[in-house]
Short mmCIF file of C-alpha atoms in Angstrom, two decimals:
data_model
loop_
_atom_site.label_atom_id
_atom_site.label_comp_id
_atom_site.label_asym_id
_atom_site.label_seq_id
_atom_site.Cartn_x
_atom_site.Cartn_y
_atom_site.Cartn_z
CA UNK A 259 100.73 105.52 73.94
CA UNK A 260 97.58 107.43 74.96
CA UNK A 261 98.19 111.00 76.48
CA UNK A 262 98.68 111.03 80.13
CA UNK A 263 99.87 113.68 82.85
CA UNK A 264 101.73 113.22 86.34
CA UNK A 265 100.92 116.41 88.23
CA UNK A 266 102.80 115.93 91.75
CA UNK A 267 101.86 119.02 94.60
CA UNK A 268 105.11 117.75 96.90
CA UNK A 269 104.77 118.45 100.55
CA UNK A 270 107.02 121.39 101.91
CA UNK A 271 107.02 121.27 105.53
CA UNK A 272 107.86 124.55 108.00
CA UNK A 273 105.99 126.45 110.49
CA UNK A 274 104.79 128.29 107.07
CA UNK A 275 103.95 126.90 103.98
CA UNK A 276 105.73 126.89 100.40
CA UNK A 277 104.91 125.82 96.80
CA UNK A 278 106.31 122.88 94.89
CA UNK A 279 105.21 121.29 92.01
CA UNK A 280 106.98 118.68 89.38
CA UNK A 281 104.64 117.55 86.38
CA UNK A 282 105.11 114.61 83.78
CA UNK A 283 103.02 114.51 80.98
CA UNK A 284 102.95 112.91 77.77
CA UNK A 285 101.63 114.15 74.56
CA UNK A 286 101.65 112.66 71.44
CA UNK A 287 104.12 110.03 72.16
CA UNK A 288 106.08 113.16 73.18
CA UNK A 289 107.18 113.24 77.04
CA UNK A 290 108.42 116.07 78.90
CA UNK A 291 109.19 117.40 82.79
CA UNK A 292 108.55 120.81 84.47
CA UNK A 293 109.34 122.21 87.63
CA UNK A 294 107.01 124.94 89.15
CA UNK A 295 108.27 126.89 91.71
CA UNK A 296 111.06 124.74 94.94
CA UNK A 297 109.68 125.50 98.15
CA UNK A 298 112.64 126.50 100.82
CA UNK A 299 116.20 125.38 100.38
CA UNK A 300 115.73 121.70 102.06
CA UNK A 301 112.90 121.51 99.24
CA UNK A 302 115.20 121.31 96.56
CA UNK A 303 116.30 117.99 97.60
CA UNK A 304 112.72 116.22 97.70
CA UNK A 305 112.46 117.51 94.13
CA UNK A 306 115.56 115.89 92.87
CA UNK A 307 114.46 112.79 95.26
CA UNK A 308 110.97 112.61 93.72
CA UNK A 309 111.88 113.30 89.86
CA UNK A 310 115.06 110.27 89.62
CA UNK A 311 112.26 108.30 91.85
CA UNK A 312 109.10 108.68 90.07
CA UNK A 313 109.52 109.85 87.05
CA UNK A 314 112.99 107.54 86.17
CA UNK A 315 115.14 110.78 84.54
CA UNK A 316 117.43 113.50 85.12
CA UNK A 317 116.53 115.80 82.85
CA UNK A 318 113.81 118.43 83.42
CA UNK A 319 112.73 120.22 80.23
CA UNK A 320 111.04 123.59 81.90
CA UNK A 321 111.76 124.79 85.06
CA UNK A 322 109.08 127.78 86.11
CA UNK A 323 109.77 130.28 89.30
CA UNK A 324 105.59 131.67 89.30
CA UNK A 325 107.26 134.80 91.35
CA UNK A 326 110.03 135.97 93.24
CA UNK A 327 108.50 135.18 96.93
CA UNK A 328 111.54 132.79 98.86
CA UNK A 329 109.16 129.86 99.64
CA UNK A 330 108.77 129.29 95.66
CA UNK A 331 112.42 130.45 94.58
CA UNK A 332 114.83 128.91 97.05
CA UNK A 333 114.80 124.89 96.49
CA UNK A 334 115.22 125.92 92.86
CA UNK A 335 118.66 126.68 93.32
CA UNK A 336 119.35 123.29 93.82
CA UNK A 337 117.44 121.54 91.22
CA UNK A 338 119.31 124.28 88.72
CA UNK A 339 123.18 122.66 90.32
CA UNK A 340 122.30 119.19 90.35
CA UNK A 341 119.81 118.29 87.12
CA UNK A 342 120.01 118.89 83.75
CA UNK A 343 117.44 121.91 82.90
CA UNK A 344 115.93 122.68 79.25
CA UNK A 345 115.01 126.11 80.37
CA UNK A 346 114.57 128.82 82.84
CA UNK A 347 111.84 130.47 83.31
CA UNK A 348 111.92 133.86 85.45
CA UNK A 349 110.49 137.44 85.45
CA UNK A 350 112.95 139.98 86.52
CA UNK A 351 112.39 143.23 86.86
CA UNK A 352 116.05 144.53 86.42
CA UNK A 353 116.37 143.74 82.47
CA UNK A 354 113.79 146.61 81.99
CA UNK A 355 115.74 148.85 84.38
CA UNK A 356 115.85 151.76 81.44
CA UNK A 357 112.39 151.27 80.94
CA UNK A 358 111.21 151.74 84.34
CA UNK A 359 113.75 154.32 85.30
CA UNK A 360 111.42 157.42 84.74
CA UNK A 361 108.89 155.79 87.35
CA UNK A 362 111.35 156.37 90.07
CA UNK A 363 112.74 159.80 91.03
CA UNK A 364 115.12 158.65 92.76
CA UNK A 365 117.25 156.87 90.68
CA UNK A 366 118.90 159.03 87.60
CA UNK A 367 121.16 155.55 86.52
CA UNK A 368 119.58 152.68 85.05
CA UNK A 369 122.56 150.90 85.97
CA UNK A 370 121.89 151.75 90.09
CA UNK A 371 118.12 151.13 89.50
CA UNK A 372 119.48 147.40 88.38
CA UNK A 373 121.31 146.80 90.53
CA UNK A 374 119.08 147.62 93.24
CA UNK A 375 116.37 145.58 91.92
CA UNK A 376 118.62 142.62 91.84
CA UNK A 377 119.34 142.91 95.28
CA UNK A 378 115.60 143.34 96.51
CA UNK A 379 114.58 140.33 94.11
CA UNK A 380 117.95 138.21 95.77
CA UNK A 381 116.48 134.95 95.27
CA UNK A 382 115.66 135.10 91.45
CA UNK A 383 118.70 136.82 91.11
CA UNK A 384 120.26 133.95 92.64
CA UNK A 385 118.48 131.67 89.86
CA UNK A 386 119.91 133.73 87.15
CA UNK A 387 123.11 133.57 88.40
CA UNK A 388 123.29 129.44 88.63
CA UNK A 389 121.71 129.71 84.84
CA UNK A 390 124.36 131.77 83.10
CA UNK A 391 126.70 129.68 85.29
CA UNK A 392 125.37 126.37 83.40
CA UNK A 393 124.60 128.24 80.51
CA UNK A 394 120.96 127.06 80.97
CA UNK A 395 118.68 129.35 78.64
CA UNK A 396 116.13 131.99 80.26
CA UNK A 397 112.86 133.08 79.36
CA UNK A 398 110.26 135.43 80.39
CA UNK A 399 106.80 133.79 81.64
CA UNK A 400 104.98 136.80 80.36
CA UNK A 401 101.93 136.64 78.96
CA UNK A 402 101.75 134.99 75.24
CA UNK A 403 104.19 132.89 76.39
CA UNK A 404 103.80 128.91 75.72
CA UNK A 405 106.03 126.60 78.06
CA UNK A 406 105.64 122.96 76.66
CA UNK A 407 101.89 122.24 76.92
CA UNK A 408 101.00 125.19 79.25
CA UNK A 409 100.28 128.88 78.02
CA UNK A 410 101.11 131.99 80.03
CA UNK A 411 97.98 133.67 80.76
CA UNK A 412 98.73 136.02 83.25
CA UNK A 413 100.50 138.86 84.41
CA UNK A 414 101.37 140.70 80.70
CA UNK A 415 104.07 143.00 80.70
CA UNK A 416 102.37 145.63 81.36
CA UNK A 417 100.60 144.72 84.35
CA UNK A 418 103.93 142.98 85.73
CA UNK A 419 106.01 146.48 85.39
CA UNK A 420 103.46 148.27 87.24
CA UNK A 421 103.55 146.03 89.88
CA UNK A 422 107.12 146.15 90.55
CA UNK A 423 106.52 150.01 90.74
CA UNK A 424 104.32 149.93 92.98
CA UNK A 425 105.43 147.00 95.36
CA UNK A 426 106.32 147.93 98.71
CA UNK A 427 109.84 146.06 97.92
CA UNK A 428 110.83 148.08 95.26
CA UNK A 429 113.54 150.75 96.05
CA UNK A 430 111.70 154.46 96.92
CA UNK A 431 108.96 152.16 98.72
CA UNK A 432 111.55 150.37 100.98
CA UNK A 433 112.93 154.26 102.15
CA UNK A 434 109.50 154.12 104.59
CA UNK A 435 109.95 155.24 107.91
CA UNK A 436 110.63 152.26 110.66
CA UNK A 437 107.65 153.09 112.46
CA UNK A 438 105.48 152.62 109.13
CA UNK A 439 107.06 149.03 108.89
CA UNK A 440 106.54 147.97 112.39
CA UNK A 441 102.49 149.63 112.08
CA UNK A 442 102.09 147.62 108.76
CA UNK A 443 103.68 144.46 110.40
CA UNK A 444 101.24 144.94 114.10
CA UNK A 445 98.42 145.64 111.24
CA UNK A 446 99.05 142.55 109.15
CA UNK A 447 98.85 140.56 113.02
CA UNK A 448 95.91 141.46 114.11
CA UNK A 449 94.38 140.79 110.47
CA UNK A 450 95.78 136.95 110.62
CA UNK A 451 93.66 136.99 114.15
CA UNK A 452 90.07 135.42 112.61
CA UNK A 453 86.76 135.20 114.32
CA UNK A 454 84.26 132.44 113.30
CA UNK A 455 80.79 132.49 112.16
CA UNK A 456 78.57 129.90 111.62
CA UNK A 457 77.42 129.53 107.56
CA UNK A 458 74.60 127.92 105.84
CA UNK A 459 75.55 125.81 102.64
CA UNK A 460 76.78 128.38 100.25
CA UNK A 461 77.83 131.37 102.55
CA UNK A 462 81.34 132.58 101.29
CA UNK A 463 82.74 136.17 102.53
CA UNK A 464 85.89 136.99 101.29
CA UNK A 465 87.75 140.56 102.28
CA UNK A 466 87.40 143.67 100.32
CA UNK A 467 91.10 144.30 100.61
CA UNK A 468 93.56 141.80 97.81
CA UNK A 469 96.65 140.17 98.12
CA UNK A 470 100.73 141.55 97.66
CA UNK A 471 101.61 143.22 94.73
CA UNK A 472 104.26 140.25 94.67
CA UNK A 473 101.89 137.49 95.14
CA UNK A 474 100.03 139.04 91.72
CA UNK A 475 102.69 139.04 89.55
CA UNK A 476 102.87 135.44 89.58
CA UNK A 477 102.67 133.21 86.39
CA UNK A 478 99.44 132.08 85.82
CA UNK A 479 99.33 128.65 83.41
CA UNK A 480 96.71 126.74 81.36
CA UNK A 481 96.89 122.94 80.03
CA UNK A 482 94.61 121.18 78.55
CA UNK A 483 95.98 117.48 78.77
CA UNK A 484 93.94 114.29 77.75
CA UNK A 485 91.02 116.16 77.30
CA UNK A 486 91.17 117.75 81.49
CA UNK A 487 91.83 121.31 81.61
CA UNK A 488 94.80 122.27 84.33
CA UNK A 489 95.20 125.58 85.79
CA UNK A 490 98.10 126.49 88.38
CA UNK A 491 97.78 129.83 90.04
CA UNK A 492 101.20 130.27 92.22
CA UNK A 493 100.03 132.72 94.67
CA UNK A 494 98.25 134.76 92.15
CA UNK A 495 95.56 137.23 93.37
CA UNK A 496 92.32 138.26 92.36
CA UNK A 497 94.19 140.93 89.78
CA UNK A 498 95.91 138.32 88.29
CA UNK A 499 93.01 135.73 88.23
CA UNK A 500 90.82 137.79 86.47
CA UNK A 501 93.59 138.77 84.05
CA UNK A 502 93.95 135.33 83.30
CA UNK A 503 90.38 135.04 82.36
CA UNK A 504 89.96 137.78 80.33
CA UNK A 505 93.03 136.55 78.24
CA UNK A 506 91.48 132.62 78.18
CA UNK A 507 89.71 133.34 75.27
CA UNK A 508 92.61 134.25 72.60
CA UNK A 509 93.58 130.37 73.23
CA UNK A 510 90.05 129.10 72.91
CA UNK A 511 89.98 128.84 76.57
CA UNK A 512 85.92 129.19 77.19
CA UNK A 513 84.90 129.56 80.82
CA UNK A 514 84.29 128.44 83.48
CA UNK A 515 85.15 124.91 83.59
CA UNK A 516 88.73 123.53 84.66
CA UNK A 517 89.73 119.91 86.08
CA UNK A 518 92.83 120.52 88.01
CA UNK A 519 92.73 123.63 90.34
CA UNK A 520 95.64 125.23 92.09
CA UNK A 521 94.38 126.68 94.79
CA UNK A 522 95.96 130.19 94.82
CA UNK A 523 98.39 131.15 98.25
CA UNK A 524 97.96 128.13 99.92
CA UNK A 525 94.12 128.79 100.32
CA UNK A 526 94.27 132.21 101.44
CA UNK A 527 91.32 134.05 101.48
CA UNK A 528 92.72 137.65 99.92
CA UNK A 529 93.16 135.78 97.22
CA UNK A 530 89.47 134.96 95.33
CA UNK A 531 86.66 136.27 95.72
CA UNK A 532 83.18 134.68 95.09
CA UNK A 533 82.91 136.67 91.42
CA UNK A 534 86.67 135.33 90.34
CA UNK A 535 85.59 131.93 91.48
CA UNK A 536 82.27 132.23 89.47
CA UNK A 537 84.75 133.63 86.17
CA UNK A 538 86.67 130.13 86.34
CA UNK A 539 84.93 127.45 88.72
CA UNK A 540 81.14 128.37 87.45
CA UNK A 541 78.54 129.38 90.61
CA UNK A 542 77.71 127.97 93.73
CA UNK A 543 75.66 124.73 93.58
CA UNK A 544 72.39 125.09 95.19
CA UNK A 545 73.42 122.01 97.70
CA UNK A 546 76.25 119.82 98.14
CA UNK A 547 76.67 117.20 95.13
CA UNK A 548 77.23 113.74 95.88
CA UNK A 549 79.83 113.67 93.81
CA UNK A 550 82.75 115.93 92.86
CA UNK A 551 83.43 116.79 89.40
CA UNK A 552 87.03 118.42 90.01
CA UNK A 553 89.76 118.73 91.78
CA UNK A 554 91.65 121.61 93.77
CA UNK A 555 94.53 121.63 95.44
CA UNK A 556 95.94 123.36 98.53
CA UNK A 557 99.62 123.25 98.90
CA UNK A 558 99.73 124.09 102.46
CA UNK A 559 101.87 123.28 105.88
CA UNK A 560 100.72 120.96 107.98
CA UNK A 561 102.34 123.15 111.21
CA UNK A 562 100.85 126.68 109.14
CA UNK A 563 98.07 127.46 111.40
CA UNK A 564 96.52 130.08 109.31
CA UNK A 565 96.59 128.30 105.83
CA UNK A 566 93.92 127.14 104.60
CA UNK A 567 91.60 129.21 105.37
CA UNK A 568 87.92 127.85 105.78
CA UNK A 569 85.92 130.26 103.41
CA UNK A 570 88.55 129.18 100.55
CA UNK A 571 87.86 125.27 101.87
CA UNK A 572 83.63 125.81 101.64
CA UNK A 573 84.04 127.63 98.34
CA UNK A 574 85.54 125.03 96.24
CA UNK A 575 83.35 122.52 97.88
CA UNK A 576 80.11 124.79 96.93
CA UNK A 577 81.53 124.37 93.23
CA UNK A 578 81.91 120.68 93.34
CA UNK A 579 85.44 119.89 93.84
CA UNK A 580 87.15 117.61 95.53
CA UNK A 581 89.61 119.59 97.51
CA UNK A 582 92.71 118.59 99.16
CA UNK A 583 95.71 119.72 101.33
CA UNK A 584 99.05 118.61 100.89
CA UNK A 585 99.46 119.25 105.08
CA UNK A 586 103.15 117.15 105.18
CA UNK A 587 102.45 114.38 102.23
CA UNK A 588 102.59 114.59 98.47
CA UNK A 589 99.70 114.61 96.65
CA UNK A 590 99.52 113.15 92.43
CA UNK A 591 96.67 114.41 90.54
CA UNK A 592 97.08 112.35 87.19
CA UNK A 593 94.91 110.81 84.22
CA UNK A 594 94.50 107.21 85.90
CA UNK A 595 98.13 106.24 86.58
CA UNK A 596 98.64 104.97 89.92
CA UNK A 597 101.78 103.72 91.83
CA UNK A 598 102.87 101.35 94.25
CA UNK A 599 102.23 102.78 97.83
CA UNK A 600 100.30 105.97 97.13
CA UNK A 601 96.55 105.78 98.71
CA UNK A 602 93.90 107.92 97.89
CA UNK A 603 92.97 110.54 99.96
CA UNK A 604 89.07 111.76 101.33
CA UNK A 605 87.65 113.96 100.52
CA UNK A 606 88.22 117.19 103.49
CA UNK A 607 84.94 117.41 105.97
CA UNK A 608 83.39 120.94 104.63
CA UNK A 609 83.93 123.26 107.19
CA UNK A 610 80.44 124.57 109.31
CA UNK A 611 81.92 127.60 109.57
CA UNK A 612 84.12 130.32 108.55
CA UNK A 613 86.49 133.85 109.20
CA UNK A 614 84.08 136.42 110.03
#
């Protein structure tokens, strides 16, 4: 049996959008099933749905939370109750709570510190708890790390403690006035407001400012499966991204060059920038190809107005890809296996123009 791979992006449908991903692959005669990251609650169910469906078992060998936002974690919960589970794989911040405690003044007990962190991080606190319930084993997705096929290239320790120092979740950050939390929230509004500009073939602007300290901590993991190269980002940022690259090479990762392209955030645009695109996609083409040589995917809402954005859209497209949205279907990216009722989809019209 030659290698193959199933890798599913599974539509998760509210006014915002949410990440869920099941992959089958097979490797040396050797099969196994992952779960990256559940969408919402109601998610958890299409999971289940499309793994007994599609994939014939009830078993899933590696379950993966990329990080702790609730439109990754939630529909975990009920994968974790209702199938069999190899492994869990989650970062939490309270199991270093001793560690960490000199980096906040506030706290004097590592005990309060994790205990507080637990609470802020609820929903992969919520995982944990369902694990040691079903004595399902857990495992940190830390850099280094190898989860069947796929190796951990991003965030390292390090990088994922400081992060949770400095997030505006953790505990001294969340003692912020009101007023500085409704300013940040009017702020954040009027920055999801976008003006348009006409582009040429091969504009891209991207902001100057990054994504959440919480979007960057997520897990960040490489395949290489019948010969295509796989990368899935979560909602990693450009931190995180270039991270990743600068680890690629203790693996024999050479760049750029991959296949199958996560598109980070649901194609937001604080996400990559033209240089961390160049690091792992290679550099604009000087026109449009007539034919793609890769493949990105968006896992976006179909009713999320803001996601994807159009510069993210135009700059896989000026690298070659084929880029699609899962916008309220399911979308199999696999190594020629097809199945009953599934239809390809077109490639997305490249967009004339883009947020100013």
């Amino acid at each position: 049996m030659p290698d193959s791979y199933e890798l599913d992006f599974l539509a998760v449908e509210t006014d915002k959008s949410g990440d869920a991903i099941t992959i089958r692959y097979v490797i040396d005669g050797i099969a196994g099933v992952h779960v990256v990251d559940g969408g919402y609650i109601d998610t958890g169910d299409t999971i289940i749905d499309h793994i007994n469906t599609h994939y014939g078992v009830t078993h899933v060998d590696h379950v993966i939370l990329t990080h702790p936002d609730q439109d990754h974690a939630n529909g975990l919960r009920k994968v974790l109750e209702t199938l069999s589970v190899g492994t869990l794989w989650i970062n939490r911040p309270w199991i270093y709570a001793e560690r960490l405690l000199p980096r906040f003044e506030t706290y004097t007990s590592a005990e309060a510190l994790r205990r507080k962190l637990r609470s802020t991080y609820s929903a992969t606190a919520a995982l944990e708890d369902i694990a040691i319930e079903k004595n399902i084993p857990i495992r940190d997705p830390l850099q280094g790390a190898t989860i069947g096929p796929f190796h951990v290239l991003a965030p390292s320790l390090n990088r994922y403690l400081d992060l949770v120092v400095h997030s505006e979740k953790t505990p001294e950050a969340a003692q912020e006035s009101t007023l500085a939390t409704i300013f940040d929230g009017f702020f954040k509004a009027a920055k999801s407001i976008a003006n348009f500009i006409k582009g040429a073939w091969g504009d891209e602007n991207f902001p100057e400012d990054g994504t959440s300290n919480e979007n960057e901590m997520s897990v960040v993991q490489f395949a290489e499966i019948n010969g295509k190269r796989i990368l899935l980002t979560g909602d990693a940022g450009r931190d995180a991204l270039n991270e990743a690259a600068d680890y690629a090479p203790t693996i024999g990762l050479t760049l750029p060059g991959v296949y199958e392209f996560q598109v980070p955030h649901h194609g937001g645009r604080h996400n990559v920038s033209t240089e961390v695109l160049d690091r792992w996609l290679g550099p604009r083409l000087e026109d449009q190809p007539e034919k793609t040589t890769w493949r990105a995917v968006c896992s976006s809402a179909k009713a999320d107005e803001h996601h994807p954005r159009k510069v993210v859209i135009r700059a896989m497209v000026h690298r070659g890809a084929w880029f699609g949205a899962t916008e309220g279907r399911s979308i199999l990216l696999s190594s020629g296996i097809t199945r009953e009722g599934w239809t390809s989809i077109p490639q997305i019209d490249y967009p004339p123009e883009f947020e100013e």
